[in-house]
Coordinates of N, CA and C in Angstrom, one line a residue:
E1 N 4.0 12.1 24.6 CA 3.9 11.1 23.5 C 3.3 9.8 24.2
P2 N 2.2 9.3 23.7 CA 1.6 8.1 24.3 C 2.4 6.9 23.9
C3 N 2.4 5.9 24.8 CA 3.0 4.6 24.4 C 2.2 3.9 23.4
G4 N 2.7 2.8 22.8 CA 2.1 2.1 21.7 C 0.7 1.6 22.0
W5 N 0.5 1.0 23.2 CA -0.8 0.4 23.5 C -1.8 1.4 23.7
E6 N -1.5 2.7 24.2 CA -2.5 3.7 24.3 C -3.0 4.2 22.9
V7 N -2.0 4.3 22.0 CA -2.4 4.7 20.6 C -3.3 3.6 20.0
A8 N -2.9 2.3 20.2 CA -3.7 1.2 19.7 C -5.1 1.3 20.2
V9 N -5.3 1.6 21.5 CA -6.6 1.6 22.1 C -7.4 2.8 21.5
R10 N -6.8 3.9 21.3 CA -7.5 5.1 20.7 C -7.8 4.9 19.2
T11 N -6.9 4.2 18.5 CA -7.2 4.0 17.1 C -8.1 2.8 16.8
A12 N -8.2 1.9 17.8 CA -9.2 0.8 17.7 C -10.6 1.4 17.6
G13 N -11.4 0.7 16.8 CA -12.8 1.3 16.6 C -12.8 2.4 15.7
T14 N -11.8 2.6 14.8 CA -11.8 3.7 13.8 C -11.8 3.1 12.4
V15 N -12.6 3.7 11.6 CA -12.7 3.3 10.2 C -12.0 4.3 9.4
Y16 N -11.1 3.9 8.5 CA -10.4 4.8 7.6 C -10.8 4.6 6.2
V17 N -11.2 5.7 5.5 CA -11.7 5.6 4.1 C -11.0 6.6 3.3
A18 N -10.5 6.2 2.1 CA -9.9 7.1 1.2 C -10.9 7.4 0.1
T19 N -10.9 8.7 -0.4 CA -11.9 9.0 -1.4 C -11.2 9.4 -2.7
K20 N -11.9 9.3 -3.8 CA -11.4 9.6 -5.1 C -11.1 11.1 -5.2
A21 N -11.7 11.9 -4.3 CA -11.5 13.4 -4.3 C -10.1 13.7 -3.6
G22 N -9.5 12.7 -3.0 CA -8.2 12.9 -2.4 C -8.2 13.1 -0.9
S23 N -9.3 12.7 -0.2 CA -9.3 12.8 1.2 C -9.1 11.4 1.9
L24 N -8.5 11.4 3.0 CA -8.4 10.3 3.9 C -9.2 10.7 5.1
V25 N -10.2 9.9 5.5 CA -11.1 10.2 6.6 C -11.1 9.2 7.6
A26 N -11.0 9.6 8.9 CA -11.1 8.7 10.0 C -12.5 8.9 10.7
L27 N -13.2 7.8 10.8 CA -14.6 7.8 11.4 C -14.6 6.9 12.6
R28 N -15.3 7.2 13.7 CA -15.5 6.3 14.8 C -16.5 5.2 14.4
L29 N -16.0 4.0 14.7 CA -16.8 2.8 14.3 C -18.2 2.8 14.9
G30 N -18.3 3.1 16.2 CA -19.5 3.0 16.9 C -20.6 4.0 16.5
N31 N -20.3 5.2 16.1 CA -21.3 6.2 15.7 C -21.1 6.9 14.4
G32 N -19.9 6.7 13.8 CA -19.7 7.4 12.5 C -19.2 8.8 12.6
T33 N -19.0 9.3 13.8 CA -18.5 10.7 13.9 C -17.1 10.8 13.3
E34 N -16.8 11.9 12.7 CA -15.5 12.1 12.1 C -14.5 12.5 13.1
R35 N -13.3 11.7 13.1 CA -12.2 12.0 14.0 C -11.3 13.0 13.4
W36 N -11.0 12.8 12.1 CA -10.1 13.7 11.4 C -10.3 13.5 9.9
R37 N -9.8 14.4 9.1 CA -9.8 14.4 7.6 C -8.6 15.1 7.1
V38 N -7.9 14.4 6.2 CA -6.7 15.1 5.6 C -6.7 14.9 4.1
D39 N -6.1 15.9 3.4 CA -6.0 15.8 2.0 C -4.7 15.1 1.7
V40 N -4.8 14.0 0.9 CA -3.7 13.2 0.5 C -3.2 13.4 -0.9
G41 N -3.7 14.5 -1.5 CA -3.3 14.9 -2.8 C -4.1 14.3 -3.9
D42 N -3.4 13.7 -4.9 CA -4.1 13.2 -6.1 C -5.2 12.2 -5.7
Y43 N -6.2 12.0 -6.5 CA -7.3 11.2 -6.2 C -6.9 9.7 -5.9
V44 N -7.6 9.1 -5.1 CA -7.4 7.7 -4.8 C -8.3 6.8 -5.6
A45 N -7.7 6.0 -6.5 CA -8.5 5.2 -7.5 C -8.7 3.8 -7.0
R46 N -9.7 3.5 -6.3 CA -10.0 2.1 -5.9 C -9.0 1.4 -5.1
T47 N -8.2 2.2 -4.3 CA -7.2 1.5 -3.4 C -7.7 1.6 -2.0
T48 N -7.2 0.7 -1.2 CA -7.6 0.6 0.2 C -6.4 0.9 1.1
P49 N -6.5 1.8 2.1 CA -5.3 2.1 2.9 C -4.9 0.8 3.7
A50 N -3.7 0.7 4.0 CA -3.2 -0.4 4.8 C -2.8 0.2 6.2
L51 N -3.2 -0.5 7.3 CA -2.9 -0.1 8.6 C -1.9 -1.0 9.3
S52 N -0.9 -0.5 9.8 CA 0.1 -1.2 10.5 C 0.5 -0.4 11.8
G53 N 0.3 -1.0 13.0 CA 0.5 -0.3 14.2 C -0.4 1.0 14.2
N54 N 0.2 2.1 14.3 CA -0.5 3.4 14.3 C -0.2 4.2 13.1
T55 N 0.2 3.5 12.0 CA 0.4 4.2 10.7 C -0.4 3.6 9.6
L56 N -1.0 4.5 8.8 CA -1.8 4.2 7.7 C -0.9 4.4 6.4
F57 N -1.0 3.5 5.5 CA -0.3 3.7 4.2 C -1.3 3.8 3.1
V58 N -1.3 4.9 2.3 CA -2.3 5.1 1.3 C -1.6 5.4 0.0
A59 N -2.0 4.7 -1.1 CA -1.5 5.0 -2.4 C -2.5 6.0 -3.0
A60 N -2.1 7.3 -3.2 CA -3.0 8.3 -3.6 C -2.5 8.8 -5.0
G61 N -3.0 8.3 -6.0 CA -2.7 8.7 -7.4 C -1.2 8.4 -7.7
Y62 N -0.4 9.4 -7.5 CA 1.1 9.3 -7.8 C 2.0 9.4 -6.6
A63 N 1.5 9.0 -5.4 CA 2.3 9.0 -4.2 C 1.9 7.9 -3.3
L64 N 2.8 7.5 -2.5 CA 2.6 6.6 -1.3 C 2.8 7.4 -0.1
L65 N 1.8 7.5 0.8 CA 2.0 8.3 2.0 C 1.8 7.4 3.2
A66 N 2.6 7.8 4.3 CA 2.5 7.2 5.6 C 1.8 8.3 6.5
I67 N 0.7 7.9 7.1 CA -0.1 8.9 7.8 C -0.3 8.4 9.3
D68 N -0.1 9.2 10.3 CA -0.4 8.9 11.7 C -1.8 8.5 11.8
A69 N -2.2 7.3 12.3 CA -3.6 6.9 12.4 C -4.3 7.6 13.5
E70 N -3.6 8.1 14.5 CA -4.3 8.8 15.6 C -4.6 10.3 15.2
T71 N -3.7 11.0 14.5 CA -3.8 12.4 14.3 C -4.1 12.8 12.8
G72 N -3.8 11.9 11.9 CA -3.9 12.3 10.5 C -2.7 13.0 9.9
V73 N -1.7 13.2 10.7 CA -0.5 13.9 10.3 C 0.4 13.0 9.4
E74 N 0.8 13.6 8.3 CA 1.7 12.9 7.3 C 3.1 12.7 8.0
R75 N 3.5 11.4 7.9 CA 4.9 11.1 8.4 C 5.9 11.1 7.3
W76 N 5.5 10.6 6.1 CA 6.4 10.7 4.9 C 5.6 10.5 3.7
S77 N 6.2 10.8 2.5 CA 5.5 10.6 1.2 C 6.6 10.4 0.2
V78 N 6.3 9.4 -0.7 CA 7.3 9.1 -1.8 C 6.5 9.1 -3.1
P79 N 7.1 9.6 -4.2 CA 6.4 9.5 -5.5 C 6.3 8.1 -6.0
L80 N 5.2 7.9 -6.7 CA 4.9 6.6 -7.4 C 4.5 6.9 -8.8
R81 N 4.6 6.0 -9.7 CA 3.9 6.1 -10.9 C 2.4 5.8 -10.6
F82 N 1.5 6.0 -11.4 CA 0.1 5.9 -11.1 C -0.3 4.6 -10.4
A83 N -0.8 4.7 -9.1 CA -1.1 3.5 -8.3 C -2.3 2.8 -8.9
G84 N -3.2 3.5 -9.5 CA -4.4 2.9 -10.1 C -5.2 2.2 -9.0
S85 N -5.5 0.9 -9.2 CA -6.3 0.1 -8.2 C -5.4 -0.7 -7.3
C86 N -4.1 -0.5 -7.3 CA -3.2 -1.3 -6.4 C -3.1 -0.7 -5.0
S87 N -3.5 -1.5 -4.0 CA -3.4 -1.0 -2.6 C -2.0 -1.4 -2.0
P88 N -1.5 -0.6 -1.1 CA -0.3 -1.0 -0.5 C -0.5 -2.2 0.5
V89 N 0.6 -2.9 0.7 CA 0.5 -4.1 1.6 C 1.7 -4.0 2.6
V90 N 1.5 -4.2 3.9 CA 2.6 -4.1 4.8 C 2.9 -5.5 5.3
D91 N 4.2 -5.8 5.4 CA 4.6 -7.1 6.0 C 5.9 -6.8 6.7
G92 N 6.0 -7.0 8.0 CA 7.2 -6.7 8.8 C 7.5 -5.3 8.8
N93 N 8.7 -4.9 8.4 CA 9.1 -3.5 8.4 C 9.1 -2.9 7.0
L94 N 8.4 -3.5 6.1 CA 8.3 -3.0 4.7 C 6.9 -2.8 4.3
V95 N 6.7 -1.8 3.5 CA 5.4 -1.6 2.8 C 5.6 -1.8 1.3
Y96 N 4.8 -2.6 0.7 CA 5.0 -2.9 -0.7 C 3.9 -2.1 -1.5
A97 N 4.3 -1.5 -2.6 CA 3.4 -0.7 -3.4 C 3.6 -1.0 -4.8
A98 N 2.5 -1.3 -5.5 CA 2.6 -1.6 -7.0 C 1.9 -0.5 -7.7
T99 N 2.2 -0.3 -9.0 CA 1.5 0.7 -9.8 C 0.9 0.0 -11.0
Q100 N -0.1 0.7 -11.5 CA -0.8 0.1 -12.6 C 0.1 -0.2 -13.8
E101 N 1.2 0.5 -13.9 CA 2.2 0.3 -15.0 C 3.1 -0.9 -14.8
G102 N 2.9 -1.6 -13.7 CA 3.7 -2.8 -13.5 C 4.9 -2.6 -12.6
H103 N 5.1 -1.5 -11.9 CA 6.2 -1.3 -11.0 C 5.9 -1.7 -9.6
I104 N 6.7 -2.4 -9.0 CA 6.5 -2.8 -7.6 C 7.8 -2.4 -6.8
S105 N 7.5 -1.8 -5.6 CA 8.6 -1.3 -4.8 C 8.4 -1.7 -3.4
A106 N 9.5 -1.9 -2.6 CA 9.4 -2.1 -1.2 C 10.0 -0.9 -0.5
F107 N 9.3 -0.3 0.5 CA 9.7 0.8 1.2 C 9.9 0.5 2.7
A108 N 10.8 1.1 3.4 CA 10.9 1.0 4.8 C 9.8 1.7 5.4
I109 N 9.0 1.1 6.4 CA 7.8 1.7 6.9 C 8.1 2.9 7.8
E110 N 9.3 3.0 8.4 CA 9.6 4.1 9.2 C 10.0 5.4 8.5
T111 N 10.7 5.2 7.3 CA 11.3 6.4 6.6 C 10.8 6.6 5.2
G112 N 10.2 5.6 4.6 CA 9.8 5.7 3.2 C 10.9 5.4 2.2
E113 N 12.1 5.1 2.7 CA 13.2 4.8 1.8 C 13.0 3.6 1.0
E114 N 13.2 3.7 -0.3 CA 13.0 2.6 -1.2 C 14.1 1.5 -1.0
V115 N 13.7 0.3 -0.7 CA 14.6 -0.8 -0.4 C 14.9 -1.6 -1.7
W116 N 13.9 -1.8 -2.6 CA 14.1 -2.4 -3.9 C 12.9 -2.0 -4.8
H117 N 13.2 -2.2 -6.1 CA 12.2 -1.9 -7.2 C 12.2 -3.0 -8.2
Y118 N 11.1 -3.4 -8.6 CA 10.9 -4.5 -9.7 C 10.0 -3.9 -10.7
R119 N 10.3 -4.2 -12.0 CA 9.4 -3.8 -13.1 C 8.9 -5.0 -13.8
N120 N 7.6 -5.0 -13.9 CA 6.9 -6.0 -14.7 C 6.5 -5.4 -16.0
D121 N 6.4 -6.2 -17.1 CA 6.1 -5.7 -18.4 C 4.7 -5.5 -18.7
N122 N 3.8 -5.9 -17.8 CA 2.4 -5.9 -18.0 C 1.7 -5.0 -17.0
L123 N 0.4 -4.6 -17.3 CA -0.4 -3.8 -16.4 C -0.8 -4.6 -15.2
L124 N -0.9 -3.9 -14.0 CA -1.4 -4.5 -12.8 C -2.7 -3.8 -12.4
F125 N -3.7 -4.5 -12.1 CA -5.0 -4.0 -11.6 C -5.3 -4.5 -10.2
G126 N -4.5 -5.5 -9.7 CA -4.7 -6.0 -8.4 C -3.4 -5.6 -7.5
S127 N -3.6 -5.8 -6.3 CA -2.5 -5.4 -5.3 C -1.6 -6.6 -5.2
P128 N -0.4 -6.4 -4.7 CA 0.5 -7.5 -4.4 C 0.0 -8.3 -3.2
A129 N 0.4 -9.5 -3.1 CA 0.1 -10.3 -1.9 C 1.5 -10.7 -1.3
V130 N 1.6 -10.8 0.0 CA 2.9 -11.1 0.6 C 2.7 -12.1 1.7
A131 N 3.6 -13.2 1.7 CA 3.6 -14.2 2.7 C 4.9 -15.0 2.6
E132 N 5.4 -15.5 3.7 CA 6.5 -16.4 3.7 C 7.7 -15.8 2.9
G133 N 7.9 -14.5 3.0 CA 9.1 -13.9 2.3 C 8.9 -13.8 0.8
V134 N 7.7 -13.9 0.3 CA 7.5 -13.8 -1.2 C 6.4 -12.8 -1.5
V135 N 6.6 -11.9 -2.4 CA 5.6 -11.0 -3.0 C 5.1 -11.6 -4.3
V136 N 3.8 -11.7 -4.4 CA 3.2 -12.3 -5.6 C 2.3 -11.3 -6.3
I137 N 2.4 -11.2 -7.6 CA 1.5 -10.3 -8.4 C 0.9 -11.1 -9.5
A138 N -0.2 -10.7 -10.0 CA -0.9 -11.3 -11.2 C -1.2 -10.2 -12.1
D139 N -0.8 -10.2 -13.4 CA -1.0 -9.1 -14.2 C -2.1 -9.3 -15.3
E140 N -2.4 -8.3 -16.1 CA -3.5 -8.3 -17.0 C -3.2 -9.3 -18.2
A141 N -2.0 -9.7 -18.4 CA -1.7 -10.7 -19.4 C -1.9 -12.2 -18.8
G142 N -2.2 -12.3 -17.6 CA -2.4 -13.6 -17.0 C -1.2 -14.2 -16.5
V143 N -0.1 -13.4 -16.2 CA 1.1 -14.0 -15.7 C 1.2 -13.7 -14.2
V144 N 1.5 -14.8 -13.5 CA 1.7 -14.7 -12.0 C 3.2 -14.7 -11.8
T145 N 3.7 -13.7 -11.0 CA 5.1 -13.5 -10.7 C 5.4 -13.6 -9.2
A146 N 6.4 -14.3 -8.8 CA 6.8 -14.4 -7.4 C 8.1 -13.6 -7.3
I147 N 8.2 -12.8 -6.3 CA 9.4 -11.9 -6.1 C 9.9 -12.1 -4.7
D148 N 11.2 -12.2 -4.5 CA 11.8 -12.3 -3.2 C 11.5 -11.0 -2.4
A149 N 10.8 -11.1 -1.3 CA 10.3 -9.9 -0.5 C 11.5 -9.1 0.1
R150 N 12.6 -9.7 0.3 CA 13.8 -9.0 0.8 C 14.6 -8.3 -0.2
T151 N 14.8 -8.9 -1.4 CA 15.7 -8.4 -2.4 C 15.1 -7.8 -3.6
G152 N 13.8 -8.2 -3.9 CA 13.1 -7.7 -5.1 C 13.5 -8.5 -6.4
R153 N 14.2 -9.6 -6.2 CA 14.6 -10.4 -7.3 C 13.4 -11.4 -7.7
E154 N 13.2 -11.5 -9.0 CA 12.2 -12.4 -9.5 C 12.6 -13.9 -9.2
M155 N 11.6 -14.6 -8.6 CA 11.8 -16.0 -8.3 C 11.3 -16.9 -9.4
W156 N 10.1 -16.6 -9.9 CA 9.5 -17.4 -10.9 C 8.3 -16.7 -11.5
Q157 N 7.9 -17.1 -12.8 CA 6.7 -16.6 -13.4 C 6.0 -17.8 -14.1
R158 N 4.7 -17.8 -14.0 CA 3.9 -18.8 -14.6 C 2.6 -18.2 -15.2
P159 N 2.1 -18.7 -16.3 CA 0.8 -18.3 -16.8 C -0.3 -18.8 -16.0
A160 N -1.3 -17.9 -15.8 CA -2.5 -18.3 -15.0 C -3.6 -18.9 -15.9
G161 N -3.4 -18.8 -17.2 CA -4.5 -19.3 -18.1 C -5.5 -18.3 -18.4
G162 N -5.4 -17.1 -18.1 CA -6.3 -16.0 -18.5 C -5.9 -14.7 -17.8
E163 N -6.5 -13.6 -18.3 CA -6.2 -12.3 -17.8 C -6.5 -12.3 -16.3
A164 N -5.7 -11.5 -15.5 CA -5.9 -11.4 -14.1 C -6.0 -9.9 -13.7
F165 N -7.2 -9.6 -13.1 CA -7.4 -8.2 -12.7 C -7.7 -8.2 -11.2
T166 N -7.2 -9.2 -10.5 CA -7.4 -9.3 -9.1 C -6.1 -9.4 -8.3
T167 N -6.3 -9.4 -7.0 CA -5.2 -9.6 -6.0 C -5.0 -11.1 -5.7
P168 N -3.8 -11.7 -5.8 CA -3.7 -13.0 -5.5 C -3.9 -13.2 -4.0
A169 N -4.2 -14.4 -3.6 CA -4.3 -14.8 -2.1 C -3.3 -15.9 -1.9
I170 N -2.6 -15.7 -0.7 CA -1.6 -16.8 -0.4 C -2.1 -17.4 0.9

C-alpha cells in the first residue's frame, strides 16, 4: 500500500471525466492516454466529480459513489434521489450531495454514512457551496438557504430576486 504522498504524485496530472453514458474515465493530463475507466451506473447528468486526497466523489444518477482515484475501484456507494446537475462538494471529512428534488445530505468521506439530511421544497439545478461551516444552496424559486454544515439545520433563507439555476460562490 503506497503512502499518501506517493498516491498524490501518481494521481497528479490526471483528468477525471464522468460521461452521461455512466463511465468515469481517468486520462493522463500530458498526453490524454487512458489510465482507467469504470462504470458508475446510471448516467451522469451535468455533474462534475469532486476530488479529495486520492478519492473521487461522483453523483451518478441515483447514487453517490466514492472511487479510488489511483485505481478506479469503488470504495462505497450510497443511494440518492436524482442528482441531476448537482455536483458533490467536499469539505473536511464530509462530502455534501444535493439532488434535483431539493434534498441535501452530508456523508462521511471514509464510509459513506449519512451524517445529516435536509429537505428543501424547491428544485435545485446548482450544486451546494461550502465555506466557514455553512452549506449554501440557491433554488429554482430564487431562494437562497444557509445550512449549518455540521448539523444540517437551516440557519436562514432569503429571496435572491429571481430564479437561480447556478451554484452559489462563497
